[in-house]
CSV table of C-alpha atoms and ligand atoms in Angstrom, one decimal:
chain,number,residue,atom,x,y,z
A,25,UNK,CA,-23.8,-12.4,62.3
A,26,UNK,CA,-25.7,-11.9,59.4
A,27,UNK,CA,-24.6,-8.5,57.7
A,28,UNK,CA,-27.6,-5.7,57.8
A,29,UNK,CA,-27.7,-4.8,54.0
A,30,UNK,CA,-28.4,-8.8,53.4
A,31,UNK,CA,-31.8,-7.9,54.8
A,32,UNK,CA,-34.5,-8.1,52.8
A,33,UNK,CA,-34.7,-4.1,52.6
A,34,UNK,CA,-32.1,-4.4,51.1
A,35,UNK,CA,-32.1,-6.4,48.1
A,36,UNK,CA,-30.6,-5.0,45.2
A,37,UNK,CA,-28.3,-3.8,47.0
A,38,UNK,CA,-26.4,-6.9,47.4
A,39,UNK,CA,-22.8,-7.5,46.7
A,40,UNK,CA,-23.1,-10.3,44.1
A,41,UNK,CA,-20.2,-12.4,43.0
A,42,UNK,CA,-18.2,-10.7,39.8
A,43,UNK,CA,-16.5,-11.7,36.7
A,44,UNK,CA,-13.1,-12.5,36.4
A,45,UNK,CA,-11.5,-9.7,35.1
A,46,UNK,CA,-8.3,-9.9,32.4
A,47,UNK,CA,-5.2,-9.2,34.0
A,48,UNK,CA,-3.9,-6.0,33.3
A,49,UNK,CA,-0.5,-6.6,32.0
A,50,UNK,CA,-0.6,-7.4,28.1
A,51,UNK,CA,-0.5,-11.1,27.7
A,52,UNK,CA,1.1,-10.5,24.6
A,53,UNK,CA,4.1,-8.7,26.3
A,54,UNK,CA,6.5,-11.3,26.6
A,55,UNK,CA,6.5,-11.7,23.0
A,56,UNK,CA,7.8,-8.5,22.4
A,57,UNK,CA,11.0,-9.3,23.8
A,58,UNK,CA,14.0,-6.8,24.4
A,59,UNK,CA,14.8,-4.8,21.2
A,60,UNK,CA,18.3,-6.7,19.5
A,61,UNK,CA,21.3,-5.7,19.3
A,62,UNK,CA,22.2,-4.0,15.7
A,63,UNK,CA,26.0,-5.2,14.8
A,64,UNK,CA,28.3,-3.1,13.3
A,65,UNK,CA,27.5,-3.2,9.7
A,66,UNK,CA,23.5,-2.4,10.4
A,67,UNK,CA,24.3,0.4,11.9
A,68,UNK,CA,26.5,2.1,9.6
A,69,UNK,CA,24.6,1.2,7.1
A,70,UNK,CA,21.6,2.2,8.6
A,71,UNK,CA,23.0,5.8,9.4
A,72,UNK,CA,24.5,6.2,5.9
A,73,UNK,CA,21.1,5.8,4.5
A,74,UNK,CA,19.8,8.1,7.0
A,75,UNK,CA,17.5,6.4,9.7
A,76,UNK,CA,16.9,8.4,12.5
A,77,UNK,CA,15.8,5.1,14.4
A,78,UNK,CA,19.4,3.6,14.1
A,79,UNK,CA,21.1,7.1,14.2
A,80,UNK,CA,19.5,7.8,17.9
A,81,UNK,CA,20.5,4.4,18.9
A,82,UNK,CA,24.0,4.9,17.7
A,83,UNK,CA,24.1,7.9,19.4
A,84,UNK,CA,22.8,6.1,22.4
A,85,UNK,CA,25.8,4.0,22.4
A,86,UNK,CA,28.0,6.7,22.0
A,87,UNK,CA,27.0,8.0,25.6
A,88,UNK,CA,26.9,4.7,27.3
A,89,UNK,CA,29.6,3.8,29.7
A,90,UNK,CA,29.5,-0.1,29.4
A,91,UNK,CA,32.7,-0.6,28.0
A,92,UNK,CA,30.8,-3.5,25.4
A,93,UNK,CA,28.7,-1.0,23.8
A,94,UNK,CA,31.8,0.9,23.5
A,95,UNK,CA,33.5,-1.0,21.9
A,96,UNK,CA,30.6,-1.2,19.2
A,97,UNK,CA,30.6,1.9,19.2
A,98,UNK,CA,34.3,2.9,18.3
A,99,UNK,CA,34.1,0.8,15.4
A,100,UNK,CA,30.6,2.3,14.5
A,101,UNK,CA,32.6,5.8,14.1
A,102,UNK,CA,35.4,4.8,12.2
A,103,UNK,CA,33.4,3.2,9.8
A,104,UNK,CA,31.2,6.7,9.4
A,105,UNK,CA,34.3,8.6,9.4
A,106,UNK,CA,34.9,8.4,5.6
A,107,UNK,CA,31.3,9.8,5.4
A,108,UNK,CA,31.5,12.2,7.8
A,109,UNK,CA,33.2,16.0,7.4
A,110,UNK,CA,30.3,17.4,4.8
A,111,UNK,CA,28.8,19.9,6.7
A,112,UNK,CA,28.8,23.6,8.5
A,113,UNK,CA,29.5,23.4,12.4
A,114,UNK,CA,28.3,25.8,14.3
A,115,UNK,CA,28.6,26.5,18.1
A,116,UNK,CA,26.0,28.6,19.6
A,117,UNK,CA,26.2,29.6,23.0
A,118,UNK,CA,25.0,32.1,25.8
A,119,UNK,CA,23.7,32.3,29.1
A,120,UNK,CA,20.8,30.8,30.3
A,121,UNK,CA,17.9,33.0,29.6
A,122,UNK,CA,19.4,34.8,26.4
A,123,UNK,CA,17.4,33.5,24.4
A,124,UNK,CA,19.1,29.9,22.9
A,125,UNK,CA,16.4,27.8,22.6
A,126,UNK,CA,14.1,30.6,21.1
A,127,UNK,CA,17.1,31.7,18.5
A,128,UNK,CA,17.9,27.8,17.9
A,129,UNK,CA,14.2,27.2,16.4
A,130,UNK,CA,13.5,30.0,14.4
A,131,UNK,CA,17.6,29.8,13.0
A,132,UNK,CA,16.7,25.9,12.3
A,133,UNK,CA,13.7,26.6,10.3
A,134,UNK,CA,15.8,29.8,8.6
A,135,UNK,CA,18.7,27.6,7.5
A,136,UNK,CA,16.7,25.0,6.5
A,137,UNK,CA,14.0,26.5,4.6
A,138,UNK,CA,17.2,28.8,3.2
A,139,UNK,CA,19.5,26.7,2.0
A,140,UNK,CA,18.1,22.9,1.9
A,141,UNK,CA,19.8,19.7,3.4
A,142,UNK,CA,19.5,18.5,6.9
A,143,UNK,CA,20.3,19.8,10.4
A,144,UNK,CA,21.1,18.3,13.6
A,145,UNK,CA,20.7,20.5,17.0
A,146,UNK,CA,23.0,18.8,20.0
A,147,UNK,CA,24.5,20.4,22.9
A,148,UNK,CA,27.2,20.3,25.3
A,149,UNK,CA,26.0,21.2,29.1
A,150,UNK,CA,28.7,20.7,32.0
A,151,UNK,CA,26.2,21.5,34.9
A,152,UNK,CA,24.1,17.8,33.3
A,153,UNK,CA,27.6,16.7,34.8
A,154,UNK,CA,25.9,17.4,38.9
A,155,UNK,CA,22.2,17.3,38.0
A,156,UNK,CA,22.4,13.6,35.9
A,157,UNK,CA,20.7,15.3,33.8
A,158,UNK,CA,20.4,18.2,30.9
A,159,UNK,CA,17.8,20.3,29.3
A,160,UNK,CA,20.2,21.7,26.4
A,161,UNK,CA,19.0,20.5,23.2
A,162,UNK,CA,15.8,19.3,25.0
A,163,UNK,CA,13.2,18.9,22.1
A,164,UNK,CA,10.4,20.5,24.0
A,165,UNK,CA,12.6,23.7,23.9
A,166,UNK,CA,12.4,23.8,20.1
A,167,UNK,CA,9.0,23.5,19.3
A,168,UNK,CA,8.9,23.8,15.6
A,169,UNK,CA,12.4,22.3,14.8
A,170,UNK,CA,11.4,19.3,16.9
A,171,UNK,CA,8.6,18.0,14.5
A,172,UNK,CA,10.3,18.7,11.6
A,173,UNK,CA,11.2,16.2,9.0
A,174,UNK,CA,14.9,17.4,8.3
A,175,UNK,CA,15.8,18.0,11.7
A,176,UNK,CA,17.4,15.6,14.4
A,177,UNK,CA,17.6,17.3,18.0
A,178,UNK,CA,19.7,15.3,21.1
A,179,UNK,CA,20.3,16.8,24.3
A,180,UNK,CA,23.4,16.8,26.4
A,181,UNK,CA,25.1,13.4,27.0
A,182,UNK,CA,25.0,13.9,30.5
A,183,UNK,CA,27.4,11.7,32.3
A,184,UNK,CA,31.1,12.2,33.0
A,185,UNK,CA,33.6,14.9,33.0
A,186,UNK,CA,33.1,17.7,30.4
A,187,UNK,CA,35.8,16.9,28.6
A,188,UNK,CA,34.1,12.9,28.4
A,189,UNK,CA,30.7,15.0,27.2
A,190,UNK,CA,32.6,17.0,24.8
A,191,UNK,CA,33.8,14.0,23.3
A,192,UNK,CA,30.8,12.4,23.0
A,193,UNK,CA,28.9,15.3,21.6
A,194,UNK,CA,32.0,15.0,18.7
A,195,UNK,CA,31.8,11.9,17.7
A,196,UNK,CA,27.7,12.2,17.4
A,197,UNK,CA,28.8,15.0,15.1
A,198,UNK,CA,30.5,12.3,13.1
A,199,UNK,CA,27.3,10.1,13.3
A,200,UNK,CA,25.1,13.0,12.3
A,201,UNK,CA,27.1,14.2,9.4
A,202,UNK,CA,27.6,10.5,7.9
A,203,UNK,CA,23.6,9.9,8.3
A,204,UNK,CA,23.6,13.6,5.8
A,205,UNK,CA,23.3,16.1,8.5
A,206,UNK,CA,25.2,18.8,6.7
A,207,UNK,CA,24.0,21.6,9.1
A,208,UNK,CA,25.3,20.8,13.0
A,209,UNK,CA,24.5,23.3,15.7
A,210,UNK,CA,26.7,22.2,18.8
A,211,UNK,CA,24.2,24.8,22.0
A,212,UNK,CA,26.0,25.4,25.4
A,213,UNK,CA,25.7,27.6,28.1
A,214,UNK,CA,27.5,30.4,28.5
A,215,UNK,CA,29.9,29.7,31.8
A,216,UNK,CA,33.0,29.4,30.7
A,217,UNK,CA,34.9,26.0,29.6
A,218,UNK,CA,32.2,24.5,27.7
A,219,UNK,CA,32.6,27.0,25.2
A,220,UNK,CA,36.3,26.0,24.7
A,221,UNK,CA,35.0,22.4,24.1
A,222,UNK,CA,32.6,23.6,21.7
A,223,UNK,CA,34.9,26.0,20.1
A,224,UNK,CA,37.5,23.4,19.5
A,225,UNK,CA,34.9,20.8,17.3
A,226,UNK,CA,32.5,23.9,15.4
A,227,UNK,CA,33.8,26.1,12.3
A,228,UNK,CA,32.1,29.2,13.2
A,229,UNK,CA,31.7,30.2,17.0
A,230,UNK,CA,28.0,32.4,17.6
A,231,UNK,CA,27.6,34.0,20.6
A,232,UNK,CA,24.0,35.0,21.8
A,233,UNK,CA,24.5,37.9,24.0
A,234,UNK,CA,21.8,40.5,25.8
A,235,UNK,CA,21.3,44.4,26.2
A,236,UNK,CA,21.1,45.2,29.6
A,237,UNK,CA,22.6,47.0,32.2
A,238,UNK,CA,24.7,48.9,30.0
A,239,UNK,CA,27.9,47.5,31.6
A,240,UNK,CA,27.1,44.0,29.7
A,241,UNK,CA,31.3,43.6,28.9
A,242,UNK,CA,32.3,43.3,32.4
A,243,UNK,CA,29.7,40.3,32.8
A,244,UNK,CA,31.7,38.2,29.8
A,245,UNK,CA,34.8,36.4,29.8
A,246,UNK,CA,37.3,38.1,27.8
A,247,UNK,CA,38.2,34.8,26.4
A,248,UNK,CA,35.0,33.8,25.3
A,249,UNK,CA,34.2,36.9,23.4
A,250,UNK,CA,37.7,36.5,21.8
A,251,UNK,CA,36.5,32.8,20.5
A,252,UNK,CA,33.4,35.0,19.0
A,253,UNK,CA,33.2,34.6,15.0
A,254,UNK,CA,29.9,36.5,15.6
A,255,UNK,CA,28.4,38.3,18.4
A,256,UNK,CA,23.9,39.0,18.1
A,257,UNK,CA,22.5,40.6,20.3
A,258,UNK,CA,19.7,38.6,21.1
A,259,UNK,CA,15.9,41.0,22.0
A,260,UNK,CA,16.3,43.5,20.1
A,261,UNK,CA,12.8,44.6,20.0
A,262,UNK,CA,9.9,47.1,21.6
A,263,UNK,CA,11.4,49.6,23.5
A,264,UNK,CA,14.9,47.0,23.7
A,265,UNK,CA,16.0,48.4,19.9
A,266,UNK,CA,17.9,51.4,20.9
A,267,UNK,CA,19.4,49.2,24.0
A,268,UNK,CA,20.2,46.8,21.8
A,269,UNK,CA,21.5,48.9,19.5
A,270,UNK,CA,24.0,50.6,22.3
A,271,UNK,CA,24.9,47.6,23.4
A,272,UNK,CA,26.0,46.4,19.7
A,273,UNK,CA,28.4,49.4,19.8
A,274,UNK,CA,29.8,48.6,22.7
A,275,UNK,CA,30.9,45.4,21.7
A,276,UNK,CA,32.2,46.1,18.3
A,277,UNK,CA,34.6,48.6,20.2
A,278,UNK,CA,35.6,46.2,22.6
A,279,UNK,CA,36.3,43.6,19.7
A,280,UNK,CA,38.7,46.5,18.2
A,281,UNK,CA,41.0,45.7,21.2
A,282,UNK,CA,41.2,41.9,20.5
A,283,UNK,CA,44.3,40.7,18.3
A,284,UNK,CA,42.9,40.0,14.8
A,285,UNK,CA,41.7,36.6,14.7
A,286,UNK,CA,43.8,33.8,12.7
A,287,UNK,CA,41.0,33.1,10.8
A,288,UNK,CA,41.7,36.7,9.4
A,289,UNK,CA,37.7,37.2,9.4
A,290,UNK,CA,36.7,40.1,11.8
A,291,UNK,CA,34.2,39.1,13.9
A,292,UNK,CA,30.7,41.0,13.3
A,293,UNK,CA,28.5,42.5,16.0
A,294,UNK,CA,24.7,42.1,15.1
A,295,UNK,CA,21.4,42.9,16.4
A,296,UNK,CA,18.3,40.7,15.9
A,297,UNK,CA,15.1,39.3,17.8
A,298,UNK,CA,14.6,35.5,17.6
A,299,UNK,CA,11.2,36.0,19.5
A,300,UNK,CA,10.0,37.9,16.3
A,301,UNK,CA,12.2,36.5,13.8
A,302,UNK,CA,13.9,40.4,13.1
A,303,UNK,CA,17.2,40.1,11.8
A,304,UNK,CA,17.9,36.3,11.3
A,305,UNK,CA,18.4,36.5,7.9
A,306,UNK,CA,21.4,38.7,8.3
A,307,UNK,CA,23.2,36.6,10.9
A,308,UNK,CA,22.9,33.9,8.4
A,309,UNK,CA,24.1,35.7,5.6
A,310,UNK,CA,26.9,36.1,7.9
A,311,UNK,CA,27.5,33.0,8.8
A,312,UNK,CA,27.7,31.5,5.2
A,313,UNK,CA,29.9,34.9,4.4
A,314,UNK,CA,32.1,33.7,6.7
A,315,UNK,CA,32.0,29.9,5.8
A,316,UNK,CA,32.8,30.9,1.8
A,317,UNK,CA,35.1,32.8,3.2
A,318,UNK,CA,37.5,30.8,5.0
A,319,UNK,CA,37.3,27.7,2.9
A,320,UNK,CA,38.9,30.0,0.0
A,321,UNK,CA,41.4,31.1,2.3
A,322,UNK,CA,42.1,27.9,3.5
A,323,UNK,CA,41.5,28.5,7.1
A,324,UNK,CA,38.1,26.4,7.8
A,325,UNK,CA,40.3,22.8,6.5
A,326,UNK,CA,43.7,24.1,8.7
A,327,UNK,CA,41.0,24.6,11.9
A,328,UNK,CA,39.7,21.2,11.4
A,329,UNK,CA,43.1,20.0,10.9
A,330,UNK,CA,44.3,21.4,14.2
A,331,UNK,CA,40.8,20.6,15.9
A,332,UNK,CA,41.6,16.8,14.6
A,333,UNK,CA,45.0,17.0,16.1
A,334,UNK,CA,43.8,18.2,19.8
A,335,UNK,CA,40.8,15.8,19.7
A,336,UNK,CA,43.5,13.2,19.1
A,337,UNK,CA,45.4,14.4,22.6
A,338,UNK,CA,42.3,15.1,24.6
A,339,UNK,CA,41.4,11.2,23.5
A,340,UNK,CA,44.4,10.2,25.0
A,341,UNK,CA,44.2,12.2,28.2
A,342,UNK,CA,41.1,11.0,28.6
A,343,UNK,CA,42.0,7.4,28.3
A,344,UNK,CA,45.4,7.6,30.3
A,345,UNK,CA,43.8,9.5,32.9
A,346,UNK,CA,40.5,6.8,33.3
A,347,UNK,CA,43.0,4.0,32.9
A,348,UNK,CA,45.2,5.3,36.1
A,349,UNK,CA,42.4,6.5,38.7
A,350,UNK,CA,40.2,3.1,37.8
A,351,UNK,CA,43.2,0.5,38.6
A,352,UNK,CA,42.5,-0.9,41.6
A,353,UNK,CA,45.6,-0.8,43.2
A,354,UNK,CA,45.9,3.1,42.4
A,355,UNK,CA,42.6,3.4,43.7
A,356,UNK,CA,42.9,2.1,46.8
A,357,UNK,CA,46.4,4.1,47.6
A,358,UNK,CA,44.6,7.3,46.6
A,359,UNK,CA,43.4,8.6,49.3
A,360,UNK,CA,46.3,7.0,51.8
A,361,UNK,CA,48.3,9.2,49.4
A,362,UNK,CA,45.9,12.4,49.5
A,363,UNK,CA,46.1,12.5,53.3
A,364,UNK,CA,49.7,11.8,53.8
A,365,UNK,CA,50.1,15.0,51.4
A,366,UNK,CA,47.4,16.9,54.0
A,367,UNK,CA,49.0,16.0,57.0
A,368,UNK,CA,52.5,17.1,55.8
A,369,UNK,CA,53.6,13.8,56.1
A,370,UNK,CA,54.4,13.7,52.2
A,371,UNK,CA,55.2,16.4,49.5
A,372,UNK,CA,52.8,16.4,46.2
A,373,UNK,CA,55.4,15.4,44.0
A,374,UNK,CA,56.8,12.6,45.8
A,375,UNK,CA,53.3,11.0,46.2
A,376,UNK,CA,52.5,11.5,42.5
A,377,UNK,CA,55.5,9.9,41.8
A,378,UNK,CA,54.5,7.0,44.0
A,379,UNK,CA,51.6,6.8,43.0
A,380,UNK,CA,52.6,6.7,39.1
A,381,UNK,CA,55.7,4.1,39.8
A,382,UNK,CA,52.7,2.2,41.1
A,383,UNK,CA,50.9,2.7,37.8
A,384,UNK,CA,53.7,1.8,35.7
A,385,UNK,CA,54.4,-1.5,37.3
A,386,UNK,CA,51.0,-2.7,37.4
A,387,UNK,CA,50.9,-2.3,33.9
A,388,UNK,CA,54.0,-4.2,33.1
A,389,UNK,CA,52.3,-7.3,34.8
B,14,LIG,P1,17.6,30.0,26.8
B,14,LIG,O1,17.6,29.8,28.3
B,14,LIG,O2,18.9,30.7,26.4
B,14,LIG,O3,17.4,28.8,26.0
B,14,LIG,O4,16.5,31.1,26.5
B,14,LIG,P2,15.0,30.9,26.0
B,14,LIG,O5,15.0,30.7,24.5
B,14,LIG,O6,14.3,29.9,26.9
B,14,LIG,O7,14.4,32.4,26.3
B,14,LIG,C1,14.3,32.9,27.6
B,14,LIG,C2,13.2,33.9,27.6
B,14,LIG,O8,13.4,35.0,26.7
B,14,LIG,C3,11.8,33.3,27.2
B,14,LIG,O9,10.8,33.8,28.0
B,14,LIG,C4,11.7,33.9,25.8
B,14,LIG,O10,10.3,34.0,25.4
B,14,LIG,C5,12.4,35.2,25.8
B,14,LIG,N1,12.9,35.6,24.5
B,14,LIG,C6,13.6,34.8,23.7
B,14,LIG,N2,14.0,35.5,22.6
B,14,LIG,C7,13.4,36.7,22.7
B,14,LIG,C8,13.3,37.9,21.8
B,14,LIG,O11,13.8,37.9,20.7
B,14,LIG,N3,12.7,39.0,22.3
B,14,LIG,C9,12.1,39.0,23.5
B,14,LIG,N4,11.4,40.0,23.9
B,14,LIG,N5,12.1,37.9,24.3
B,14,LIG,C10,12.7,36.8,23.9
């Protein structure tokens, strides 16, 4: 049947025949094939003259789990190693909502415009472990710090066990430092373990806390606030000052009952507000007070020493511990094992042991 809007009324109406159109996929695109792989010696010597390019995709490596870029990347690091060390670590930490990401920017911009150089923001965040991924570090958090020319800012790696992130976010130190970073800020949230893994690879410890309820000590970890080479008090502003303030005394009391620190620096208790940039010189004042003064007393070379030392154990944790849960023939007796322990059938120790002789003679094969 003839369709109705052929009709003569019609006519201009008609559908008429149209022009090939271009495909939409850019013809040109197989041309620009998959970036190559850098070897070894690009990359060092693309971090040592500082490219941020090659940087990020060192780091990138870093946090990959393929055991080939691995491998790449090892050698990467040692080869940055003798450049590495140069620089002022810093761990900042505090729960969400107190105020890191504001604090981190304006402190960026501070230290940089303040004493010169380079800084690079990255972050260690163990919840990135469940959610696959991490906001720490996130660029968009730091607005001003993100486009600016002396700063480099890398979230969270965010696969594996915290103490596999931890390690990562150490040897990106290494990267950062040999590429000139000589300011590193190492963020985390304030829930407990992370901040020993960021304790144990920064020289001075800053912990962001908050005025609140007036019983803000119960809320912190004794252990983290003994880690504390500085405590600010982060809001201090408006009608927040004399809170603020309160709460600053309450923590420099409770510091009182801490053992004095090894670093034989007592920790300060500061207020500020990194919303309206009030007080930020005078944390930093501290910090590099601090920084002068353990590198005359020796203390900020026999921490890295020591922090060397337990990176060297975790690493081989870390390694033992992946190399015994991923053999296959451990893996599969696992869970046999697990639920001979849960139905009585077997103590703990004797299926470890098992389990281990297992280990052991696989590996003599
Ligand atoms: P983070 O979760 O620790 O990174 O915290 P954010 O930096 O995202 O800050 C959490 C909220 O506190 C935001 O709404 C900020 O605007 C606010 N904030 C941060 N610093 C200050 C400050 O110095 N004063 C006040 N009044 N608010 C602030």
């Amino acid at each position: 049947m003839k369709h109705p809007e052929n009709s003569e009324a019609y006519k201009g109406l008609t559908v008429n025949a149209g022009i090939e159109q271009p495909s939409s996929v850019n013809p040109y695109l197989h041309t620009r094939h998959k970036r190559r792989q850098l070897g070894v010696t690009e990359y060092v010597e693309g971090i040592v003259k500082g490219d941020v390019t090659i940087l990020s995709q060192a780091v990138t490596l870093v946090e990959s789990m393929k055991p080939e870029h691995q491998t790449i990347a090892q050698e990467v690091i040692e080869k940055c190693l003798p450049h590495s060390g140069n620089s002022v670590r810093i761990g900042i930490s505090g729960v969400p909502g107190a105020g890191k990401s504001t604090s981190i920017d304006v402190f960026g911009l501070h230290v940089l415009e303040q004493y010169g150089g380079k800084l690079a923001v990255l972050a260690i965040d163990p919840s990135s472990e469940r959610s696959k991924g991490s906001i720490l570090g996130d660029k968009t958090r730091m607005e001003k710090l993100a486009v600016h020319p002396k700063s480099f800012i890398r979230p969270s790696p965010s696969a594996g066990s915290l103490g596999g992130v931890a390690r990562k976010t150490r040897e990106t130190i290494i990267l950062c430092e040999a590429a000139g970073y000589d300011k590193i800020f190492v963020e985390t949230v304030g829930v407990g373990q992370s901040e020993t893994a960021v304790h144990s690879m920064v020289d001075f410890f800053l912990l962001i806390q908050l005025a609140g309820t007036g019983d803000e000590l119960q809320g912190i970890k004794r252990g983290i606030m003994e880690m504390a080479d500085g405590i600010v008090i982060n809001k201090a502003d408006g009608d927040n000052i004399d809170r603020a303030k309160l709460a600053a005394t309450q923590f420099r009391n409770a510091l009182h009952l801490f053992p004095a620190p090894e670093s034989g620096w007592a920790p300060q208790v500061l207020t500020y507000s990194g919303f309206y940039g009030l007080g930020v010189k005078e944390i930093w004042d501290m910090v590099y007070a601090y920084v002068a003064f353990v590198k005359e007393n020796g203390y900020f070379e026999y921490r890295r020493n020591e922090q060397s030392k337990y990176w060297m154990y975790e690493s081989i944790n870390e390694q033992l511990r992946n190399s015994f849960y991923h053999n296959p023939v451990v893996e599969k007796m696992l869970s046999e094992k697990e639920m001979q322990v849960l139905q009585g059938k077997l103590t703990s120790f004797v299926a470890a042991k098992s389990l281990l002789d297992t280990y052991f003679e696989e590996m003599k094969r």
